[in-house]
Amino acid sequence: MKTGTVLAALCVVGLTMPAMAGPREDILQGYASAAKSADAGFTGFDAARGKTLYGQQNTASAESPSCASCHSASPLEPGKTRAGKIIDPMAVSATPDRYTDAAKVEKWFGRNCNTVLGRDCTAVEKGDFITYLSSL
Amino acid sequence: MNVAIAPSPQVKVWDLPLRLFHWCLVAACGTALVSGFLLNANWLSLHIWAGGFILALLGARMVWGLTGPTYARFRNFTLAPSTAIAHVKDILNGTVHREGGHNPLGAWMVTFFFIALTLVCLSGLGLLGGMFKQGPLKAYLSFATGGLLREPHELLAWLVLMLVAAHIGGVVFESIRSRENLARAMVTGKKVKGFIPAAHDFAARPTLALAIIAVAGAAIGWAAISANALPAWGVRQVTANSAWQEECGDCHMAFHPTLLPATSWQGIMTSLDDHFGEDASLPASTAAAISDYLRANSAETSDSLAANVFRKMSETRPLEITQTPFWLRRHEHIPEATFKAAPVNSRQNCAACHGDATAGTFAPQSISIPKETVK
């Protein structure tokens, strides 16, 4: 059964992503398998949902209502933290080493989803987010 | 028609080195007083150079007072109280004597002036060494000792200012009374014949003077330069820590550990999941390592200016450097817009205005508010 999940995940990734292995693909694959095990009906990541997550206004934090409030409205532009430090653009096309260090990706999803949404992001949300930012 | 007026015969009293000394001292005192009383912290370098120059001038004048010509010699400064009293009586009677050198009140004034100037410069050096950890005394004085000299330095500066006023007043008064422009005499060196000559005649010994100044100057200069190279008293040399640098430098500059007391660091490191409204949480082991590092190098461990001034926290917001009474006081004149605009972007971006912020030094000479960049 476990092999089945992994195989299914691999199939999904194979369908949604260019068939090129690398650290970013490994990370996405991990999220895909987690998504699949949480919900058997999972069919794949969606850049449009990722775009919504990136830009939507939330109510958990007045200072940081959206991902875009730090990461800038356009993911191709540099963002700025609340304390004024410049953040490199989130789009992979602008900052090629984005989403390639699993520990870093998990650390920041953990922090920023909690700050902005007041909760953890699901594996689907994480995968959608990276898929969106890899597609620009 | 030209009417030829026979020039009154004049005699040289003030020699060239003495006149140079006088006008250099005027320039240096003016610079030191203006930069000290009126200009902001950026001008500290100029203030320090002016003070150092005054000390050098005073040193040279001491030598010239023992080796110079008649009117430069201290032997001819009449400081006996009886002479001063007699002089005051003369002023009151309207009796006018013209002295070749300083009149008895002038001699007292100059003596006071030299003493006050020496003290103001030395207290300044102490203050600079103790509080700012700069200059030849930085290895010997604590921040607290330097702090003790702060008020005396300022009071002495006021005294100098009053002596300057008294000196100018005295020169004007005496010039009118004796019908001789004494300020011009300090330029040309000459006074109209017929004054009371100095009590003792001396021949100048310029070679001896130069030799003493060269040897003493070299010795003092060497001592000052070597002392300046010593490590500053009590300033903690912090070695950078990569976990701190990486984990605490993502959202703002990694604040130097000496900028907050250990209890504040403790408070920050135990509340990272709600860090000023943001989740900045770290794995427990990383947090523990950073916490150890910050507390081992906290403000209490260093005697630097920044470590001293930021030790006194805000009572309501004890975790923030920018809420300390000192920070608020020293930055209150900076408009909010300056902090908000690029490239500063926030109050927490100390390094934008303080060139030495990452080292935790915060010397006044390194402050420069960058020009706003337009997007």
Short mmCIF file of C-alpha atoms in Angstrom, two decimals:
data_model
loop_
_atom_site.label_atom_id
_atom_site.label_comp_id
_atom_site.label_asym_id
_atom_site.label_seq_id
_atom_site.Cartn_x
_atom_site.Cartn_y
_atom_site.Cartn_z
CA MET A 1 0.00 0.00 0.00
CA LYS A 2 2.85 2.32 0.87
CA THR A 3 4.48 1.60 -2.46
CA GLY A 4 1.16 2.32 -4.07
CA THR A 5 1.04 5.81 -2.54
CA VAL A 6 4.53 6.64 -3.61
CA LEU A 7 3.86 5.34 -7.09
CA ALA A 8 0.69 7.36 -7.32
CA ALA A 9 2.55 10.45 -6.12
CA LEU A 10 5.25 9.84 -8.68
CA CYS A 11 2.60 9.54 -11.38
CA VAL A 12 1.00 12.82 -10.31
CA VAL A 13 4.32 14.61 -10.24
CA GLY A 14 5.19 13.09 -13.55
CA LEU A 15 2.01 14.51 -15.00
CA THR A 16 2.26 18.00 -13.53
CA MET A 17 5.96 18.73 -13.59
CA PRO A 18 8.58 18.61 -16.30
CA ALA A 19 10.19 15.23 -15.89
CA MET A 20 13.44 16.68 -14.56
CA ALA A 21 14.75 15.56 -11.19
CA GLY A 22 16.35 18.09 -8.86
CA PRO A 23 16.03 19.36 -5.32
CA ARG A 24 12.92 21.43 -6.12
CA GLU A 25 11.25 18.44 -7.76
CA ASP A 26 12.14 16.29 -4.76
CA ILE A 27 10.52 18.81 -2.46
CA LEU A 28 7.38 18.98 -4.59
CA GLN A 29 7.27 15.23 -4.75
CA GLY A 30 7.38 15.07 -0.97
CA TYR A 31 4.43 17.45 -0.73
CA ALA A 32 2.58 15.49 -3.36
CA SER A 33 2.90 12.26 -1.46
CA ALA A 34 1.84 13.95 1.76
CA ALA A 35 -1.15 15.45 -0.05
CA LYS A 36 -2.09 12.11 -1.46
CA SER A 37 -1.91 10.37 1.88
CA ALA A 38 -4.06 13.07 3.47
CA ASP A 39 -6.63 12.98 0.69
CA ALA A 40 -6.82 10.10 -1.75
CA GLY A 41 -8.72 12.32 -4.17
CA PHE A 42 -5.68 14.59 -4.64
CA THR A 43 -5.08 15.05 -8.34
CA GLY A 44 -2.16 17.45 -8.55
CA PHE A 45 -0.90 20.92 -7.74
CA ASP A 46 -2.46 23.96 -9.32
CA ALA A 47 -0.63 27.20 -10.10
CA ALA A 48 -3.89 29.18 -10.07
CA ARG A 49 -4.61 28.12 -6.46
CA GLY A 50 -1.02 29.02 -5.61
CA LYS A 51 -1.52 32.46 -7.08
CA THR A 52 -4.62 32.96 -4.95
CA LEU A 53 -2.75 31.90 -1.81
CA TYR A 54 0.08 34.28 -2.67
CA GLY A 55 -2.14 37.32 -3.05
CA GLN A 56 -5.19 36.77 -0.84
CA GLN A 57 -5.89 39.03 2.14
CA ASN A 58 -6.17 37.30 5.51
CA THR A 59 -7.17 38.47 8.96
CA ALA A 60 -4.77 36.64 11.29
CA SER A 61 -2.26 39.49 11.33
CA ALA A 62 -2.85 43.19 10.82
CA GLU A 63 0.80 43.86 9.95
CA SER A 64 1.14 40.92 7.55
CA PRO A 65 -2.23 40.34 5.88
CA SER A 66 -0.85 38.43 2.89
CA CYS A 67 2.19 36.64 1.55
CA ALA A 68 2.48 39.54 -0.90
CA SER A 69 2.77 42.05 1.95
CA CYS A 70 6.39 40.97 2.44
CA HIS A 71 7.09 39.24 -0.85
CA SER A 72 5.76 42.15 -2.99
CA ALA A 73 2.65 42.13 -5.16
CA SER A 74 4.57 40.80 -8.14
CA PRO A 75 6.66 37.69 -7.36
CA LEU A 76 9.11 38.90 -10.00
CA GLU A 77 9.95 41.97 -7.89
CA PRO A 78 11.98 42.05 -4.69
CA GLY A 79 9.97 42.26 -1.48
CA LYS A 80 10.64 43.80 1.89
CA THR A 81 10.25 42.49 5.43
CA ARG A 82 8.40 44.51 8.07
CA ALA A 83 11.79 45.46 9.45
CA GLY A 84 12.83 46.82 6.07
CA LYS A 85 15.16 44.14 4.78
CA ILE A 86 14.98 43.44 1.04
CA ILE A 87 13.79 39.93 0.10
CA ASP A 88 14.84 38.47 -3.25
CA PRO A 89 11.95 37.87 -5.70
CA MET A 90 9.98 34.68 -5.06
CA ALA A 91 9.64 33.63 -8.70
CA VAL A 92 12.10 30.91 -9.65
CA SER A 93 12.76 32.69 -12.94
CA ALA A 94 14.01 35.73 -10.99
CA THR A 95 15.76 33.89 -8.14
CA PRO A 96 16.89 30.50 -9.50
CA ASP A 97 17.82 28.90 -6.16
CA ARG A 98 14.32 29.29 -4.69
CA TYR A 99 12.74 26.16 -3.13
CA THR A 100 15.84 24.02 -3.44
CA ASP A 101 16.70 23.59 0.28
CA ALA A 102 14.03 21.47 1.93
CA ALA A 103 14.86 22.60 5.47
CA LYS A 104 14.69 26.25 4.45
CA VAL A 105 11.41 25.80 2.61
CA GLU A 106 9.84 24.02 5.57
CA LYS A 107 11.16 26.58 8.05
CA TRP A 108 9.62 29.49 6.16
CA PHE A 109 6.33 27.83 5.33
CA GLY A 110 6.10 26.98 9.01
CA ARG A 111 6.72 30.56 10.09
CA ASN A 112 5.00 32.55 7.39
CA CYS A 113 1.82 30.49 7.12
CA ASN A 114 1.47 30.77 10.87
CA THR A 115 2.05 34.54 10.79
CA VAL A 116 -0.24 35.25 7.84
CA LEU A 117 -2.91 32.56 8.12
CA GLY A 118 -2.63 31.79 11.81
CA ARG A 119 -2.19 28.11 10.99
CA ASP A 120 0.09 25.71 9.15
CA CYS A 121 -0.23 25.44 5.40
CA THR A 122 -1.34 22.10 4.04
CA ALA A 123 0.87 20.07 1.74
CA VAL A 124 -1.45 21.01 -1.12
CA GLU A 125 -1.05 24.73 -0.40
CA LYS A 126 2.71 24.41 -0.21
CA GLY A 127 2.85 22.50 -3.49
CA ASP A 128 0.48 24.96 -5.19
CA PHE A 129 2.59 27.89 -3.98
CA ILE A 130 5.83 26.47 -5.34
CA THR A 131 4.15 25.36 -8.53
CA TYR A 132 2.81 28.87 -9.11
CA LEU A 133 6.16 30.52 -8.44
CA SER A 134 7.97 28.04 -10.67
CA SER A 135 5.58 28.79 -13.53
CA LEU A 136 6.29 32.52 -13.92
CA MET B 1 46.94 118.14 -0.82
CA ASN B 2 48.76 115.47 1.00
CA VAL B 3 49.36 116.06 4.61
CA ALA B 4 52.23 113.94 5.79
CA ILE B 5 51.57 112.56 9.22
CA ALA B 6 54.74 111.45 10.88
CA PRO B 7 54.17 107.85 11.96
CA SER B 8 54.59 107.40 15.69
CA PRO B 9 57.76 105.46 16.35
CA GLN B 10 56.92 101.81 17.02
CA VAL B 11 58.77 99.04 18.79
CA LYS B 12 58.41 95.30 18.30
CA VAL B 13 56.99 93.56 21.37
CA TRP B 14 55.18 90.43 20.16
CA ASP B 15 57.51 88.12 18.23
CA LEU B 16 56.32 86.13 15.23
CA PRO B 17 55.99 82.70 16.94
CA LEU B 18 53.92 84.30 19.69
CA ARG B 19 51.61 86.00 17.19
CA LEU B 20 51.23 82.79 15.22
CA PHE B 21 50.42 80.98 18.46
CA HIS B 22 47.83 83.60 19.35
CA TRP B 23 45.92 83.50 16.08
CA CYS B 24 46.14 79.72 15.70
CA LEU B 25 44.72 79.47 19.21
CA VAL B 26 41.89 81.81 18.22
CA ALA B 27 41.07 79.61 15.23
CA ALA B 28 41.34 76.34 17.17
CA CYS B 29 39.27 77.59 20.13
CA GLY B 30 36.65 78.98 17.78
CA THR B 31 36.45 75.64 15.97
CA ALA B 32 36.30 73.64 19.18
CA LEU B 33 33.64 75.87 20.75
CA VAL B 34 31.43 75.99 17.67
CA SER B 35 31.71 72.25 16.95
CA GLY B 36 31.18 71.41 20.61
CA PHE B 37 28.26 73.70 21.40
CA LEU B 38 26.47 74.08 18.10
CA LEU B 39 27.19 71.22 15.72
CA ASN B 40 25.92 67.63 15.90
CA ALA B 41 27.76 64.38 16.52
CA ASN B 42 29.05 64.16 12.93
CA TRP B 43 31.45 66.98 13.69
CA LEU B 44 33.15 65.17 16.52
CA SER B 45 36.27 64.53 14.43
CA LEU B 46 36.73 68.24 13.82
CA HIS B 47 36.15 68.91 17.52
CA ILE B 48 38.77 66.33 18.48
CA TRP B 49 41.32 67.71 16.03
CA ALA B 50 40.72 71.23 17.31
CA GLY B 51 41.24 70.04 20.90
CA GLY B 52 44.42 68.18 20.02
CA PHE B 53 45.74 71.23 18.19
CA ILE B 54 45.00 73.42 21.22
CA LEU B 55 46.98 71.05 23.46
CA ALA B 56 49.91 71.10 21.01
CA LEU B 57 49.77 74.90 20.82
CA LEU B 58 49.71 75.18 24.61
CA GLY B 59 52.67 72.82 24.88
CA ALA B 60 54.68 74.88 22.41
CA ARG B 61 53.69 78.06 24.23
CA MET B 62 54.93 76.60 27.53
CA VAL B 63 58.32 76.00 25.93
CA TRP B 64 58.38 79.46 24.37
CA GLY B 65 57.47 80.97 27.73
CA LEU B 66 60.76 79.60 29.05
CA THR B 67 62.93 80.13 25.95
CA GLY B 68 61.36 82.98 23.98
CA PRO B 69 62.21 86.67 23.86
CA THR B 70 61.38 89.23 26.55
CA TYR B 71 57.63 89.60 26.14
CA ALA B 72 57.02 85.90 25.54
CA ARG B 73 58.64 84.89 28.83
CA PHE B 74 56.48 83.88 31.77
CA ARG B 75 59.00 85.64 34.03
CA ASN B 76 57.52 88.89 32.71
CA PHE B 77 53.94 87.93 33.58
CA THR B 78 53.34 90.08 36.67
CA LEU B 79 51.05 87.98 38.80
CA ALA B 80 51.68 89.58 42.21
CA PRO B 81 48.25 90.42 43.70
CA SER B 82 49.53 93.83 44.83
CA THR B 83 50.35 94.81 41.22
CA ALA B 84 46.92 93.71 40.07
CA ILE B 85 45.27 95.74 42.84
CA ALA B 86 47.39 98.77 41.97
CA HIS B 87 46.34 98.37 38.33
CA VAL B 88 42.66 98.31 39.26
CA LYS B 89 43.17 101.45 41.36
CA ASP B 90 44.82 103.14 38.37
CA ILE B 91 41.85 102.25 36.20
CA LEU B 92 39.48 103.71 38.78
CA ASN B 93 41.60 106.91 39.14
CA GLY B 94 41.87 107.28 35.41
CA THR B 95 45.66 106.97 35.50
CA VAL B 96 46.89 105.40 32.26
CA HIS B 97 50.07 103.32 32.03
CA ARG B 98 50.86 101.48 28.83
CA GLU B 99 52.60 98.18 29.37
CA GLY B 100 54.92 96.60 26.80
CA GLY B 101 53.59 93.13 27.48
CA HIS B 102 50.41 92.12 29.27
CA ASN B 103 49.12 94.49 31.90
CA PRO B 104 48.71 92.85 35.34
CA LEU B 105 45.05 91.96 34.77
CA GLY B 106 45.89 90.69 31.30
CA ALA B 107 48.62 88.48 32.73
CA TRP B 108 46.15 86.94 35.17
CA MET B 109 43.64 86.46 32.41
CA VAL B 110 46.15 84.72 30.12
CA THR B 111 47.30 82.45 32.94
CA PHE B 112 43.72 81.47 33.79
CA PHE B 113 43.03 80.95 30.15
CA PHE B 114 45.94 78.56 29.69
CA ILE B 115 44.96 76.56 32.76
CA ALA B 116 41.30 76.38 31.78
CA LEU B 117 42.17 75.38 28.22
CA THR B 118 44.52 72.66 29.39
CA LEU B 119 41.85 71.27 31.70
CA VAL B 120 39.10 71.41 29.11
CA CYS B 121 41.28 69.55 26.60
CA LEU B 122 42.38 66.91 29.12
CA SER B 123 38.83 66.33 30.34
CA GLY B 124 37.81 66.01 26.68
CA LEU B 125 40.48 63.39 26.11
CA GLY B 126 39.23 61.49 29.16
CA LEU B 127 35.66 61.70 28.03
CA LEU B 128 36.63 60.55 24.55
CA GLY B 129 38.61 57.64 25.93
CA GLY B 130 36.13 56.47 28.54
CA MET B 131 32.78 57.01 26.86
CA PHE B 132 33.61 56.81 23.17
CA LYS B 133 36.54 54.40 23.48
CA GLN B 134 38.66 56.51 21.17
CA GLY B 135 41.98 58.29 21.50
CA PRO B 136 45.02 57.72 23.69
CA LEU B 137 43.11 57.18 26.95
CA LYS B 138 40.67 54.54 25.67
CA ALA B 139 42.69 51.69 27.16
CA TYR B 140 42.73 53.25 30.61
CA LEU B 141 39.30 54.65 31.35
CA SER B 142 35.94 53.00 31.92
CA PHE B 143 32.70 54.37 30.52
CA ALA B 144 31.71 55.43 34.04
CA THR B 145 34.95 57.36 34.60
CA GLY B 146 34.60 59.02 31.21
CA GLY B 147 31.03 59.88 32.16
CA LEU B 148 32.23 61.67 35.30
CA LEU B 149 34.21 64.03 33.08
CA ARG B 150 31.26 64.95 30.92
CA GLU B 151 29.91 67.77 33.05
CA PRO B 152 33.30 69.21 34.01
CA HIS B 153 34.23 69.27 30.32
CA GLU B 154 31.13 71.24 29.51
CA LEU B 155 31.49 73.59 32.50
CA LEU B 156 35.12 74.25 31.60
CA ALA B 157 34.07 74.97 28.04
CA TRP B 158 31.63 77.58 29.35
CA LEU B 159 34.45 79.00 31.48
CA VAL B 160 36.65 79.24 28.38
CA LEU B 161 33.84 80.97 26.56
CA MET B 162 33.54 83.49 29.41
CA LEU B 163 37.30 84.02 29.47
CA VAL B 164 37.24 84.65 25.72
CA ALA B 165 34.52 87.25 26.25
CA ALA B 166 36.46 88.80 29.14
CA HIS B 167 39.62 88.84 27.06
CA ILE B 168 37.95 90.57 24.11
CA GLY B 169 36.23 93.00 26.48
CA GLY B 170 39.54 93.72 28.21
CA VAL B 171 41.34 94.32 24.92
CA VAL B 172 38.65 96.72 23.70
CA PHE B 173 38.56 98.54 27.03
CA GLU B 174 42.32 98.81 27.31
CA SER B 175 42.65 99.84 23.63
CA ILE B 176 40.26 102.73 24.20
CA ARG B 177 41.82 103.66 27.53
CA SER B 178 45.40 103.64 26.27
CA ARG B 179 44.50 104.88 22.74
CA GLU B 180 46.41 102.00 21.18
CA ASN B 181 44.79 99.27 19.08
CA LEU B 182 45.97 96.18 20.96
CA ALA B 183 44.41 93.74 18.50
CA ARG B 184 46.44 95.31 15.70
CA ALA B 185 49.53 95.08 17.87
CA MET B 186 48.94 91.31 18.00
CA VAL B 187 48.96 91.31 14.18
CA THR B 188 51.93 93.60 13.51
CA GLY B 189 53.71 92.77 16.75
CA LYS B 190 54.43 96.46 17.30
CA LYS B 191 53.40 98.92 19.95
CA VAL B 192 53.93 102.69 19.97
CA LYS B 193 57.04 103.69 21.83
CA GLY B 194 56.77 105.02 25.35
CA PHE B 195 55.33 102.04 27.20
CA ILE B 196 56.62 100.66 30.46
CA PRO B 197 59.15 98.03 29.43
CA ALA B 198 59.17 94.51 30.85
CA ALA B 199 61.06 93.94 34.09
CA HIS B 200 63.49 91.41 32.66
CA ASP B 201 65.17 91.35 29.26
CA PHE B 202 65.68 88.01 27.55
CA ALA B 203 67.20 86.93 24.28
CA ALA B 204 65.17 84.30 22.43
CA ARG B 205 66.67 80.83 22.15
CA PRO B 206 64.82 79.45 19.15
CA THR B 207 67.13 76.49 18.52
CA LEU B 208 66.72 75.30 22.08
CA ALA B 209 62.96 75.82 21.85
CA LEU B 210 62.74 73.85 18.61
CA ALA B 211 64.86 71.06 20.04
CA ILE B 212 62.66 70.76 23.14
CA ILE B 213 59.48 70.89 21.07
CA ALA B 214 60.80 68.29 18.62
CA VAL B 215 61.90 65.84 21.33
CA ALA B 216 58.90 66.31 23.61
CA GLY B 217 56.52 66.34 20.64
CA ALA B 218 57.98 63.11 19.26
CA ALA B 219 57.82 61.43 22.68
CA ILE B 220 54.24 62.51 23.38
CA GLY B 221 53.16 61.73 19.82
CA TRP B 222 54.70 58.27 19.99
CA ALA B 223 53.08 57.58 23.38
CA ALA B 224 49.71 58.77 22.10
CA ILE B 225 49.89 56.68 18.95
CA SER B 226 50.92 53.54 20.85
CA ALA B 227 48.20 54.08 23.45
CA ASN B 228 45.68 54.57 20.67
CA ALA B 229 46.60 51.17 19.28
CA LEU B 230 45.80 49.36 22.55
CA PRO B 231 42.46 47.60 22.90
CA ALA B 232 39.79 49.77 24.50
CA TRP B 233 39.02 49.27 28.18
CA GLY B 234 36.35 46.63 28.76
CA VAL B 235 35.06 46.50 25.19
CA ARG B 236 34.11 42.93 24.45
CA GLN B 237 35.58 41.46 21.29
CA VAL B 238 32.70 39.41 19.98
CA THR B 239 33.38 36.63 17.53
CA ALA B 240 30.63 36.22 14.97
CA ASN B 241 28.47 33.14 15.27
CA SER B 242 27.14 31.66 12.05
CA ALA B 243 23.82 30.40 13.47
CA TRP B 244 23.07 33.84 14.91
CA GLN B 245 24.17 35.59 11.73
CA GLU B 246 22.00 33.40 9.52
CA GLU B 247 18.92 32.92 11.67
CA CYS B 248 18.70 36.44 13.09
CA GLY B 249 19.74 38.25 9.93
CA ASP B 250 16.93 37.17 7.58
CA CYS B 251 14.29 39.77 8.46
CA HIS B 252 16.51 42.56 9.84
CA MET B 253 20.23 43.03 10.44
CA ALA B 254 21.55 40.64 13.08
CA PHE B 255 21.65 43.00 16.08
CA HIS B 256 25.00 42.92 17.84
CA PRO B 257 24.77 40.88 21.08
CA THR B 258 26.15 43.79 23.16
CA LEU B 259 23.10 45.91 22.29
CA LEU B 260 20.74 44.26 24.79
CA PRO B 261 21.07 42.90 28.32
CA ALA B 262 20.90 39.15 28.91
CA THR B 263 17.34 39.24 30.28
CA SER B 264 16.12 40.89 27.08
CA TRP B 265 17.86 38.30 24.92
CA GLN B 266 16.36 35.63 27.10
CA GLY B 267 12.93 37.17 26.57
CA ILE B 268 13.42 37.30 22.80
CA MET B 269 14.75 33.78 22.49
CA THR B 270 11.91 32.26 24.51
CA SER B 271 9.18 33.97 22.51
CA LEU B 272 10.33 33.45 18.92
CA ASP B 273 6.96 31.93 17.96
CA ASP B 274 5.44 35.36 18.53
CA HIS B 275 8.32 37.65 17.65
CA PHE B 276 6.85 41.15 17.45
CA GLY B 277 3.78 39.75 15.75
CA GLU B 278 5.65 37.27 13.57
CA ASP B 279 6.48 33.64 13.86
CA ALA B 280 10.28 33.44 13.89
CA SER B 281 10.48 30.06 15.58
CA LEU B 282 13.58 27.90 15.35
CA PRO B 283 14.38 24.27 16.18
CA ALA B 284 15.00 24.09 19.94
CA SER B 285 18.68 23.19 19.60
CA THR B 286 19.42 26.10 17.26
CA ALA B 287 17.52 28.49 19.50
CA ALA B 288 19.43 27.26 22.54
CA ALA B 289 22.79 27.74 20.82
CA ILE B 290 21.93 31.27 19.70
CA SER B 291 20.55 32.09 23.12
CA ASP B 292 23.80 30.98 24.78
CA TYR B 293 25.80 33.07 22.35
CA LEU B 294 23.71 36.20 22.84
CA ARG B 295 23.69 35.96 26.62
CA ALA B 296 27.43 35.26 26.78
CA ASN B 297 28.08 38.50 24.85
CA SER B 298 25.24 40.63 26.18
CA ALA B 299 25.41 44.33 27.04
CA GLU B 300 26.55 43.58 30.61
CA THR B 301 29.74 42.00 29.28
CA SER B 302 30.97 45.07 27.41
CA ASP B 303 31.91 48.62 28.35
CA SER B 304 31.33 50.07 24.88
CA LEU B 305 29.18 53.16 24.47
CA ALA B 306 26.33 51.22 22.89
CA ALA B 307 26.44 48.46 25.52
CA ASN B 308 26.21 51.08 28.25
CA VAL B 309 23.47 53.22 26.81
CA PHE B 310 21.19 50.33 25.81
CA ARG B 311 21.42 48.63 29.20
CA LYS B 312 18.66 50.87 30.44
CA MET B 313 15.50 49.38 28.97
CA SER B 314 12.02 50.69 28.46
CA GLU B 315 9.85 49.44 31.32
CA THR B 316 6.94 48.50 29.11
CA ARG B 317 8.85 47.17 26.08
CA PRO B 318 12.08 45.70 27.48
CA LEU B 319 12.91 43.64 24.39
CA GLU B 320 13.44 46.50 21.97
CA ILE B 321 16.57 48.55 21.44
CA THR B 322 14.47 51.15 19.63
CA GLN B 323 12.29 51.62 22.72
CA THR B 324 15.14 52.36 25.12
CA PRO B 325 15.08 55.91 26.50
CA PHE B 326 18.49 56.58 24.96
CA TRP B 327 17.52 55.39 21.49
CA LEU B 328 14.33 57.41 21.50
CA ARG B 329 16.13 60.53 22.73
CA ARG B 330 18.93 60.39 20.20
CA HIS B 331 16.70 59.65 17.21
CA GLU B 332 13.70 61.85 18.02
CA HIS B 333 14.80 64.56 15.60
CA ILE B 334 14.83 62.11 12.65
CA PRO B 335 11.51 62.32 10.79
CA GLU B 336 9.39 59.18 10.47
CA ALA B 337 9.58 59.57 6.67
CA THR B 338 13.36 59.14 6.77
CA PHE B 339 13.01 55.79 8.51
CA LYS B 340 10.27 54.66 6.13
CA ALA B 341 11.90 55.69 2.85
CA ALA B 342 14.41 53.56 0.96
CA PRO B 343 17.21 52.77 1.51
CA VAL B 344 16.70 52.97 5.31
CA ASN B 345 13.26 51.29 5.27
CA SER B 346 12.96 50.89 9.05
CA ARG B 347 14.24 51.92 12.44
CA GLN B 348 15.75 48.48 12.81
CA ASN B 349 18.08 49.07 9.86
CA CYS B 350 20.80 50.60 12.07
CA ALA B 351 23.46 49.83 9.48
CA ALA B 352 21.87 52.17 6.94
CA CYS B 353 22.92 55.19 9.02
CA HIS B 354 25.63 53.73 11.27
CA GLY B 355 28.56 52.53 9.16
CA ASP B 356 29.91 50.52 12.10
CA ALA B 357 26.61 49.02 13.33
CA THR B 358 27.49 45.41 12.57
CA ALA B 359 30.54 45.73 14.84
CA GLY B 360 28.37 47.24 17.59
CA THR B 361 30.56 50.35 17.78
CA PHE B 362 28.24 53.24 16.84
CA ALA B 363 30.94 55.93 16.79
CA PRO B 364 29.60 59.43 16.15
CA GLN B 365 32.00 59.78 13.22
CA SER B 366 30.39 56.83 11.43
CA ILE B 367 26.89 58.30 11.37
CA SER B 368 25.51 59.39 8.03
CA ILE B 369 21.85 59.36 7.03
CA PRO B 370 21.78 58.13 3.42
CA LYS B 371 20.07 60.14 0.71
CA GLU B 372 16.58 58.96 -0.07
CA THR B 373 16.46 56.85 -3.21
CA VAL B 374 13.46 57.32 -5.48
CA LYS B 375 11.98 54.25 -7.07
#
